[in-house]
PDB file of C-alpha atoms in Angstrom:
ATOM      1  CA  MET P   3      96.583 136.656 -13.117  1.00  0.00           C
ATOM      2  CA  HIS P   4      99.631 135.192 -14.298  1.00  0.00           C
ATOM      3  CA  ALA P   5     103.254 135.743 -12.276  1.00  0.00           C
ATOM      4  CA  LYS P   6     104.982 137.856 -14.531  1.00  0.00           C
ATOM      5  CA  PRO P   7     109.107 138.233 -14.105  1.00  0.00           C
ATOM      6  CA  ARG P   8     110.316 141.466 -13.501  1.00  0.00           C
ATOM      7  CA  THR P   9     112.122 143.567 -16.210  1.00  0.00           C
ATOM      8  CA  ARG P  10     114.760 146.822 -16.353  1.00  0.00           C
ATOM      9  CA  ARG P  11     115.013 149.144 -18.520  1.00  0.00           C
ATOM     10  CA  THR P  12     118.263 148.150 -20.726  1.00  0.00           C
ATOM     11  CA  ALA P  13     121.303 150.701 -21.567  1.00  0.00           C
ATOM     12  CA  VAL P  14     120.388 150.259 -25.243  1.00  0.00           C
ATOM     13  CA  THR P  15     119.247 154.760 -25.172  1.00  0.00           C
ATOM     14  CA  ALA P  16     123.016 155.067 -23.420  1.00  0.00           C
ATOM     15  CA  VAL P  17     124.882 153.443 -25.857  1.00  0.00           C
ATOM     16  CA  LEU P  18     122.745 154.577 -28.974  1.00  0.00           C
ATOM     17  CA  CYS P  19     123.672 158.367 -27.564  1.00  0.00           C
ATOM     18  CA  ALA P  20     127.096 157.685 -27.355  1.00  0.00           C
ATOM     19  CA  ALA P  21     126.655 156.356 -31.525  1.00  0.00           C
ATOM     20  CA  PHE P  22     124.693 159.034 -32.331  1.00  0.00           C
ATOM     21  CA  ALA P  23     126.926 161.573 -30.703  1.00  0.00           C
ATOM     22  CA  LEU P  24     128.447 161.931 -34.361  1.00  0.00           C
ATOM     23  CA  GLY P  25     125.805 164.467 -34.834  1.00  0.00           C
ATOM     24  CA  ALA P  26     125.244 165.803 -31.456  1.00  0.00           C
ATOM     25  CA  ALA P  27     128.611 168.242 -31.145  1.00  0.00           C
ATOM     26  CA  ALA P  28     131.517 169.592 -33.187  1.00  0.00           C
ATOM     27  CA  CYS P  29     134.769 167.706 -31.512  1.00  0.00           C
ATOM     28  CA  GLY P  30     138.248 167.553 -33.026  1.00  0.00           C
ATOM     29  CA  PRO P  31     139.991 169.400 -35.854  1.00  0.00           C
ATOM     30  CA  PHE P  32     136.995 170.633 -38.406  1.00  0.00           C
ATOM     31  CA  SER P  33     137.538 168.602 -41.836  1.00  0.00           C
ATOM     32  CA  ASP P  34     133.933 170.432 -43.727  1.00  0.00           C
ATOM     33  CA  ASP P  35     136.826 171.906 -45.561  1.00  0.00           C
ATOM     34  CA  ALA P  36     138.236 168.950 -47.040  1.00  0.00           C
ATOM     35  CA  LYS P  37     137.279 167.478 -50.092  1.00  0.00           C
ATOM     36  CA  PRO P  38     138.083 163.985 -51.946  1.00  0.00           C
ATOM     37  CA  ALA P  39     137.730 162.541 -54.293  1.00  0.00           C
ATOM     38  CA  GLY P  40     135.616 159.736 -53.655  1.00  0.00           C
ATOM     39  CA  PRO P  41     131.614 158.069 -53.872  1.00  0.00           C
ATOM     40  CA  PHE P  42     130.315 161.008 -52.518  1.00  0.00           C
ATOM     41  CA  GLY P  43     132.494 163.942 -54.137  1.00  0.00           C
ATOM     42  CA  GLY P  44     133.171 167.086 -52.768  1.00  0.00           C
ATOM     43  CA  MET P  45     130.617 166.400 -50.207  1.00  0.00           C
ATOM     44  CA  THR P  46     131.829 166.832 -46.182  1.00  0.00           C
ATOM     45  CA  GLY P  47     130.941 164.295 -43.656  1.00  0.00           C
ATOM     46  CA  SER P  48     128.950 166.111 -42.336  1.00  0.00           C
ATOM     47  CA  GLN P  49     126.492 166.757 -45.101  1.00  0.00           C
ATOM     48  CA  ILE P  50     127.488 162.542 -45.727  1.00  0.00           C
ATOM     49  CA  VAL P  51     126.583 161.864 -42.229  1.00  0.00           C
ATOM     50  CA  ASP P  52     123.038 163.737 -42.647  1.00  0.00           C
ATOM     51  CA  GLU P  53     122.204 162.488 -46.118  1.00  0.00           C
ATOM     52  CA  ALA P  54     122.796 158.957 -44.954  1.00  0.00           C
ATOM     53  CA  PHE P  55     120.924 159.509 -41.768  1.00  0.00           C
ATOM     54  CA  ALA P  56     118.194 160.754 -43.294  1.00  0.00           C
ATOM     55  CA  ALA P  57     118.037 157.388 -45.462  1.00  0.00           C
ATOM     56  CA  THR P  58     118.011 155.239 -42.561  1.00  0.00           C
ATOM     57  CA  ARG P  59     114.829 157.174 -41.151  1.00  0.00           C
ATOM     58  CA  ALA P  60     113.066 157.160 -44.490  1.00  0.00           C
ATOM     59  CA  ALA P  61     113.310 153.488 -44.585  1.00  0.00           C
ATOM     60  CA  LYS P  62     110.560 151.225 -44.350  1.00  0.00           C
ATOM     61  CA  SER P  63     111.919 148.483 -42.675  1.00  0.00           C
ATOM     62  CA  VAL P  64     115.947 147.295 -41.324  1.00  0.00           C
ATOM     63  CA  THR P  65     117.427 145.042 -38.879  1.00  0.00           C
ATOM     64  CA  VAL P  66     119.820 146.250 -36.199  1.00  0.00           C
ATOM     65  CA  ASP P  67     122.466 144.391 -34.484  1.00  0.00           C
ATOM     66  CA  VAL P  68     123.575 145.728 -31.521  1.00  0.00           C
ATOM     67  CA  ASP P  69     126.852 144.130 -29.976  1.00  0.00           C
ATOM     68  CA  GLU P  70     127.257 146.737 -26.454  1.00  0.00           C
ATOM     69  CA  GLN P  71     129.780 146.231 -23.769  1.00  0.00           C
ATOM     70  CA  GLY P  72     128.136 148.075 -21.134  1.00  0.00           C
ATOM     71  CA  PRO P  73     129.659 149.877 -17.453  1.00  0.00           C
ATOM     72  CA  VAL P  74     127.766 146.444 -15.863  1.00  0.00           C
ATOM     73  CA  ASP P  75     126.271 144.191 -18.138  1.00  0.00           C
ATOM     74  CA  PRO P  76     126.945 143.616 -21.595  1.00  0.00           C
ATOM     75  CA  LEU P  77     124.113 143.406 -24.047  1.00  0.00           C
ATOM     76  CA  LYS P  78     123.391 142.186 -27.787  1.00  0.00           C
ATOM     77  CA  ALA P  79     119.804 142.104 -29.651  1.00  0.00           C
ATOM     78  CA  TYR P  80     119.114 141.185 -33.008  1.00  0.00           C
ATOM     79  CA  LEU P  81     115.630 142.612 -33.746  1.00  0.00           C
ATOM     80  CA  SER P  82     113.875 143.399 -37.170  1.00  0.00           C
ATOM     81  CA  LEU P  83     111.187 146.306 -37.344  1.00  0.00           C
ATOM     82  CA  ASP P  84     109.101 148.228 -39.711  1.00  0.00           C
ATOM     83  CA  THR P  85     107.570 151.670 -39.714  1.00  0.00           C
ATOM     84  CA  ARG P  86     104.113 149.477 -39.235  1.00  0.00           C
ATOM     85  CA  GLY P  87     104.993 148.801 -35.634  1.00  0.00           C
ATOM     86  CA  ARG P  88     105.940 145.203 -36.694  1.00  0.00           C
ATOM     87  CA  CYS P  89     109.376 143.516 -34.708  1.00  0.00           C
ATOM     88  CA  ALA P  90     110.954 140.427 -33.814  1.00  0.00           C
ATOM     89  CA  GLY P  91     114.064 138.932 -32.697  1.00  0.00           C
ATOM     90  CA  THR P  92     115.856 138.300 -29.536  1.00  0.00           C
ATOM     91  CA  LEU P  93     117.898 140.447 -26.183  1.00  0.00           C
ATOM     92  CA  THR P  94     120.688 139.156 -24.793  1.00  0.00           C
ATOM     93  CA  MET P  95     121.227 140.499 -21.301  1.00  0.00           C
ATOM     94  CA  GLY P  96     125.170 139.482 -19.057  1.00  0.00           C
ATOM     95  CA  VAL P  97     126.072 136.121 -20.585  1.00  0.00           C
ATOM     96  CA  ASP P  98     123.104 133.804 -21.132  1.00  0.00           C
ATOM     97  CA  ARG P  99     119.787 135.803 -19.942  1.00  0.00           C
ATOM     98  CA  THR P 100     117.886 136.007 -23.089  1.00  0.00           C
ATOM     99  CA  VAL P 101     114.378 136.610 -24.155  1.00  0.00           C
ATOM    100  CA  GLU P 102     112.465 136.492 -27.678  1.00  0.00           C
ATOM    101  CA  LEU P 103     110.024 139.206 -28.807  1.00  0.00           C
ATOM    102  CA  ILE P 104     106.838 139.684 -31.060  1.00  0.00           C
ATOM    103  CA  ARG P 105     105.617 142.859 -31.414  1.00  0.00           C
ATOM    104  CA  PRO P 106     103.229 142.221 -34.527  1.00  0.00           C
ATOM    105  CA  GLY P 107     101.855 146.013 -34.139  1.00  0.00           C
ATOM    106  CA  GLY P 108      99.059 147.500 -32.306  1.00  0.00           C
ATOM    107  CA  LYS P 109      98.936 147.172 -28.268  1.00  0.00           C
ATOM    108  CA  SER P 110     100.282 144.428 -27.449  1.00  0.00           C
ATOM    109  CA  VAL P 111     103.378 142.384 -26.952  1.00  0.00           C
ATOM    110  CA  TYR P 112     104.773 138.626 -26.178  1.00  0.00           C
ATOM    111  CA  MET P 113     108.171 137.761 -24.719  1.00  0.00           C
ATOM    112  CA  ARG P 114     109.516 134.390 -24.150  1.00  0.00           C
ATOM    113  CA  PHE P 115     112.543 134.195 -21.654  1.00  0.00           C
ATOM    114  CA  ASP P 116     114.504 131.944 -21.022  1.00  0.00           C
ATOM    115  CA  GLU P 117     115.127 129.311 -17.863  1.00  0.00           C
ATOM    116  CA  ALA P 118     118.292 132.057 -16.213  1.00  0.00           C
ATOM    117  CA  PHE P 119     116.505 134.965 -17.209  1.00  0.00           C
ATOM    118  CA  LEU P 120     113.105 133.716 -15.660  1.00  0.00           C
ATOM    119  CA  ARG P 121     115.922 132.752 -12.610  1.00  0.00           C
ATOM    120  CA  GLU P 122     117.603 135.858 -12.112  1.00  0.00           C
ATOM    121  CA  GLN P 123     113.874 137.461 -11.854  1.00  0.00           C
ATOM    122  CA  VAL P 124     113.265 135.833  -8.901  1.00  0.00           C
ATOM    123  CA  LYS P 125     116.714 135.295  -7.381  1.00  0.00           C
ATOM    124  CA  GLU P 126     116.166 136.559  -4.297  1.00  0.00           C
ATOM    125  CA  ASP P 127     112.788 134.742  -3.300  1.00  0.00           C
ATOM    126  CA  GLY P 128     114.141 131.258  -3.335  1.00  0.00           C
ATOM    127  CA  PRO P 129     114.641 128.312  -4.865  1.00  0.00           C
ATOM    128  CA  GLU P 130     110.913 127.774  -4.960  1.00  0.00           C
ATOM    129  CA  THR P 131     109.350 130.127  -6.162  1.00  0.00           C
ATOM    130  CA  GLN P 132     111.835 129.903  -8.894  1.00  0.00           C
ATOM    131  CA  ASP P 133     111.363 126.674  -9.772  1.00  0.00           C
ATOM    132  CA  ALA P 134     107.725 127.404 -10.023  1.00  0.00           C
ATOM    133  CA  MET P 135     108.230 130.447 -12.314  1.00  0.00           C
ATOM    134  CA  VAL P 136     109.945 128.069 -14.474  1.00  0.00           C
ATOM    135  CA  LYS P 137     107.443 125.759 -14.534  1.00  0.00           C
ATOM    136  CA  GLU P 138     104.672 127.720 -15.325  1.00  0.00           C
ATOM    137  CA  LEU P 139     106.482 130.584 -17.649  1.00  0.00           C
ATOM    138  CA  LYS P 140     109.632 128.868 -19.287  1.00  0.00           C
ATOM    139  CA  GLY P 141     108.591 127.984 -23.467  1.00  0.00           C
ATOM    140  CA  ARG P 142     106.207 130.302 -23.411  1.00  0.00           C
ATOM    141  CA  TRP P 143     104.805 133.582 -24.488  1.00  0.00           C
ATOM    142  CA  VAL P 144     104.200 136.136 -21.976  1.00  0.00           C
ATOM    143  CA  LYS P 145     101.538 138.526 -23.468  1.00  0.00           C
ATOM    144  CA  GLY P 146     101.542 142.033 -22.172  1.00  0.00           C
ATOM    145  CA  PRO P 147     100.797 145.218 -23.311  1.00  0.00           C
ATOM    146  CA  VAL P 148     102.950 147.543 -24.982  1.00  0.00           C
ATOM    147  CA  SER P 149     102.005 150.661 -22.559  1.00  0.00           C
ATOM    148  CA  ASP P 150     103.566 148.439 -19.772  1.00  0.00           C
ATOM    149  CA  PRO P 151     107.249 150.223 -18.631  1.00  0.00           C
ATOM    150  CA  ASP P 152     108.144 147.155 -18.647  1.00  0.00           C
ATOM    151  CA  ASN P 153     107.738 146.057 -21.791  1.00  0.00           C
ATOM    152  CA  GLN P 154     108.520 149.718 -23.154  1.00  0.00           C
ATOM    153  CA  GLY P 155     112.476 148.927 -22.180  1.00  0.00           C
ATOM    154  CA  MET P 156     112.605 146.022 -24.163  1.00  0.00           C
ATOM    155  CA  LEU P 157     110.432 147.537 -26.911  1.00  0.00           C
ATOM    156  CA  GLU P 158     112.917 150.466 -27.084  1.00  0.00           C
ATOM    157  CA  LEU P 159     115.036 148.833 -30.069  1.00  0.00           C
ATOM    158  CA  CYS P 160     112.093 148.738 -31.984  1.00  0.00           C
ATOM    159  CA  ASP P 161     111.299 151.875 -32.935  1.00  0.00           C
ATOM    160  CA  LEU P 162     113.347 152.992 -35.846  1.00  0.00           C
ATOM    161  CA  LYS P 163     112.224 156.705 -35.133  1.00  0.00           C
ATOM    162  CA  SER P 164     113.336 156.166 -31.417  1.00  0.00           C
ATOM    163  CA  LEU P 165     116.880 155.060 -32.615  1.00  0.00           C
ATOM    164  CA  LEU P 166     117.871 157.379 -34.753  1.00  0.00           C
ATOM    165  CA  GLY P 167     116.332 160.256 -32.556  1.00  0.00           C
ATOM    166  CA  GLY P 168     119.688 161.401 -31.073  1.00  0.00           C
ATOM    167  CA  PHE P 169     120.767 162.039 -34.387  1.00  0.00           C
ATOM    168  CA  GLU P 170     120.752 166.402 -35.668  1.00  0.00           C
ATOM    169  CA  ARG P 171     121.986 168.259 -38.757  1.00  0.00           C
ATOM    170  CA  GLY P 172     124.885 170.144 -39.059  1.00  0.00           C
ATOM    171  CA  ALA P 173     127.888 168.597 -37.267  1.00  0.00           C
ATOM    172  CA  SER P 174     131.226 169.785 -37.724  1.00  0.00           C
ATOM    173  CA  GLY P 175     134.454 168.039 -37.348  1.00  0.00           C
ATOM    174  CA  ILE P 176     133.759 164.550 -39.094  1.00  0.00           C
ATOM    175  CA  ALA P 177     136.508 163.582 -40.950  1.00  0.00           C
ATOM    176  CA  LYS P 178     135.773 161.370 -44.445  1.00  0.00           C
ATOM    177  CA  GLY P 179     138.419 158.472 -44.107  1.00  0.00           C
ATOM    178  CA  ALA P 180     138.905 154.560 -46.531  1.00  0.00           C
ATOM    179  CA  GLU P 181     136.919 152.614 -48.215  1.00  0.00           C
ATOM    180  CA  THR P 182     135.086 149.214 -46.632  1.00  0.00           C
ATOM    181  CA  THR P 183     133.201 146.440 -47.103  1.00  0.00           C
ATOM    182  CA  VAL P 184     130.481 145.750 -44.642  1.00  0.00           C
ATOM    183  CA  GLY P 185     128.176 142.593 -44.516  1.00  0.00           C
ATOM    184  CA  GLY P 186     129.680 142.664 -48.514  1.00  0.00           C
ATOM    185  CA  GLN P 187     128.770 145.917 -48.976  1.00  0.00           C
ATOM    186  CA  LYS P 188     130.754 148.895 -50.460  1.00  0.00           C
ATOM    187  CA  ALA P 189     131.141 151.498 -46.978  1.00  0.00           C
ATOM    188  CA  LEU P 190     132.797 155.115 -46.452  1.00  0.00           C
ATOM    189  CA  THR P 191     134.185 155.359 -42.931  1.00  0.00           C
ATOM    190  CA  LEU P 192     133.565 158.590 -41.418  1.00  0.00           C
ATOM    191  CA  THR P 193     135.116 159.286 -37.816  1.00  0.00           C
ATOM    192  CA  GLU P 194     134.291 162.282 -35.313  1.00  0.00           C
ATOM    193  CA  PRO P 195     136.765 162.012 -31.827  1.00  0.00           C
ATOM    194  CA  GLY P 196     135.645 162.408 -28.841  1.00  0.00           C
ATOM    195  CA  ASP P 197     136.462 163.473 -25.546  1.00  0.00           C
ATOM    196  CA  GLY P 198     139.192 161.490 -23.350  1.00  0.00           C
ATOM    197  CA  GLY P 199     139.782 158.928 -26.250  1.00  0.00           C
ATOM    198  CA  GLU P 200     136.485 158.175 -27.385  1.00  0.00           C
ATOM    199  CA  SER P 201     134.983 157.976 -30.744  1.00  0.00           C
ATOM    200  CA  SER P 202     132.474 156.941 -33.347  1.00  0.00           C
ATOM    201  CA  THR P 203     132.411 155.994 -36.844  1.00  0.00           C
ATOM    202  CA  VAL P 204     129.664 155.532 -38.719  1.00  0.00           C
ATOM    203  CA  TYR P 205     129.690 153.198 -41.799  1.00  0.00           C
ATOM    204  CA  VAL P 206     127.759 154.264 -44.734  1.00  0.00           C
ATOM    205  CA  ALA P 207     127.199 152.335 -48.108  1.00  0.00           C
ATOM    206  CA  THR P 208     128.508 154.236 -50.882  1.00  0.00           C
ATOM    207  CA  GLN P 209     126.203 152.541 -53.519  1.00  0.00           C
ATOM    208  CA  GLY P 210     122.363 152.717 -53.963  1.00  0.00           C
ATOM    209  CA  THR P 211     120.634 154.306 -51.098  1.00  0.00           C
ATOM    210  CA  PRO P 212     123.031 155.565 -48.171  1.00  0.00           C
ATOM    211  CA  TYR P 213     122.322 153.867 -46.071  1.00  0.00           C
ATOM    212  CA  VAL P 214     123.929 153.704 -42.601  1.00  0.00           C
ATOM    213  CA  LEU P 215     125.538 150.445 -42.007  1.00  0.00           C
ATOM    214  CA  LYS P 216     127.053 150.154 -38.764  1.00  0.00           C
ATOM    215  CA  ILE P 217     128.340 152.515 -36.639  1.00  0.00           C
ATOM    216  CA  VAL P 218     131.082 151.811 -34.078  1.00  0.00           C
ATOM    217  CA  THR P 219     131.742 153.528 -30.773  1.00  0.00           C
ATOM    218  CA  LYS P 220     134.467 153.511 -29.111  1.00  0.00           C
ATOM    219  CA  GLY P 221     136.320 154.023 -25.670  1.00  0.00           C
ATOM    220  CA  GLY P 222     134.352 155.825 -22.869  1.00  0.00           C
ATOM    221  CA  ASP P 223     131.583 154.491 -20.991  1.00  0.00           C
ATOM    222  CA  GLU P 224     129.125 152.359 -23.016  1.00  0.00           C
ATOM    223  CA  PRO P 225     131.350 151.487 -26.347  1.00  0.00           C
ATOM    224  CA  GLY P 226     129.708 149.150 -29.109  1.00  0.00           C
ATOM    225  CA  THR P 227     128.410 148.521 -32.352  1.00  0.00           C
ATOM    226  CA  ILE P 228     125.107 148.811 -34.076  1.00  0.00           C
ATOM    227  CA  THR P 229     124.574 147.019 -37.313  1.00  0.00           C
ATOM    228  CA  PHE P 230     122.147 147.782 -39.734  1.00  0.00           C
ATOM    229  CA  SER P 231     121.577 145.369 -42.576  1.00  0.00           C
ATOM    230  CA  LYS P 232     118.030 144.289 -44.510  1.00  0.00           C
ATOM    231  CA  TYR P 233     116.082 147.201 -45.366  1.00  0.00           C
ATOM    232  CA  GLY P 234     112.752 146.725 -47.029  1.00  0.00           C
ATOM    233  CA  GLU P 235     113.065 143.234 -46.549  1.00  0.00           C
ATOM    234  CA  PRO P 236     109.712 142.381 -44.630  1.00  0.00           C
ATOM    235  CA  VAL P 237     109.422 141.865 -41.018  1.00  0.00           C
ATOM    236  CA  GLY P 238     108.456 138.759 -39.648  1.00  0.00           C
ATOM    237  CA  ALA P 239     106.446 139.450 -36.567  1.00  0.00           C
ATOM    238  CA  LYS P 240     103.188 136.851 -36.230  1.00  0.00           C
ATOM    239  CA  ALA P 241     101.370 136.425 -32.477  1.00  0.00           C
ATOM    240  CA  PRO P 242     102.440 132.941 -31.119  1.00  0.00           C
ATOM    241  CA  ALA P 243      99.773 130.219 -30.973  1.00  0.00           C
ATOM    242  CA  ALA P 244      97.221 130.918 -28.208  1.00  0.00           C
ATOM    243  CA  LYS P 245      97.729 127.204 -26.834  1.00  0.00           C
ATOM    244  CA  ASP P 246     101.121 128.845 -26.390  1.00  0.00           C
ATOM    245  CA  VAL P 247     100.656 131.973 -24.638  1.00  0.00           C
ATOM    246  CA  VAL P 248     100.138 133.394 -21.128  1.00  0.00           C
ATOM    247  CA  THR P 249      98.364 136.375 -20.463  1.00  0.00           C
ATOM    248  CA  THR P 250      98.918 139.297 -17.727  1.00  0.00           C
ATOM    249  CA  ASP P 251      96.934 142.690 -16.633  1.00  0.00           C
TER     250      ASP P 251
END
């Protein structure tokens, strides 16, 4: 059995819960009674957000771009995922610890760790152990079961249902804002103020399907941005060549 770097559960859940608090509780002044003209007509902010998250949950595939400034380490992720369990992309923890991830569907996941990540995982074991880890695993894919708790931590962003699981229908206090563009698509901003200066803003597509295009959380312990794009596009998640794979039990 080959050595496997120890992984830690990311802080993704925290930033998502903060971002998706838009649907969890009422905060600030009520705005549901206002009905200004716009791309969604007389729909309230709550109704628009409900429709947008319903459309996003129903998407066959999507790409998410996460940029979170956590209390300890920043986290960045760029992952494409679909409803068939396929997922591919990268996660960067801290300044330079990066892991590439491929889940072709099924029960296995493949991860390729950069040298900084490998050395960080065994930093307390001394230079010789670090060098051995790098020699064995650098440039190679580590294959492991999706059911492994460490792997599940890395796969938090690969499940669209879990990604949107913090959203609840029927929120109030969501203010309709200005129209803008996100990734070249026209969008309406909808904002809910929170406690202590924290706020969450959802950008919803105003043309075609009303998908969520971006969520920005400001203030609080886990400020960050999640951008959604490439809805409905195929996810390239092909398993690596066997010669490049190290299998762990």
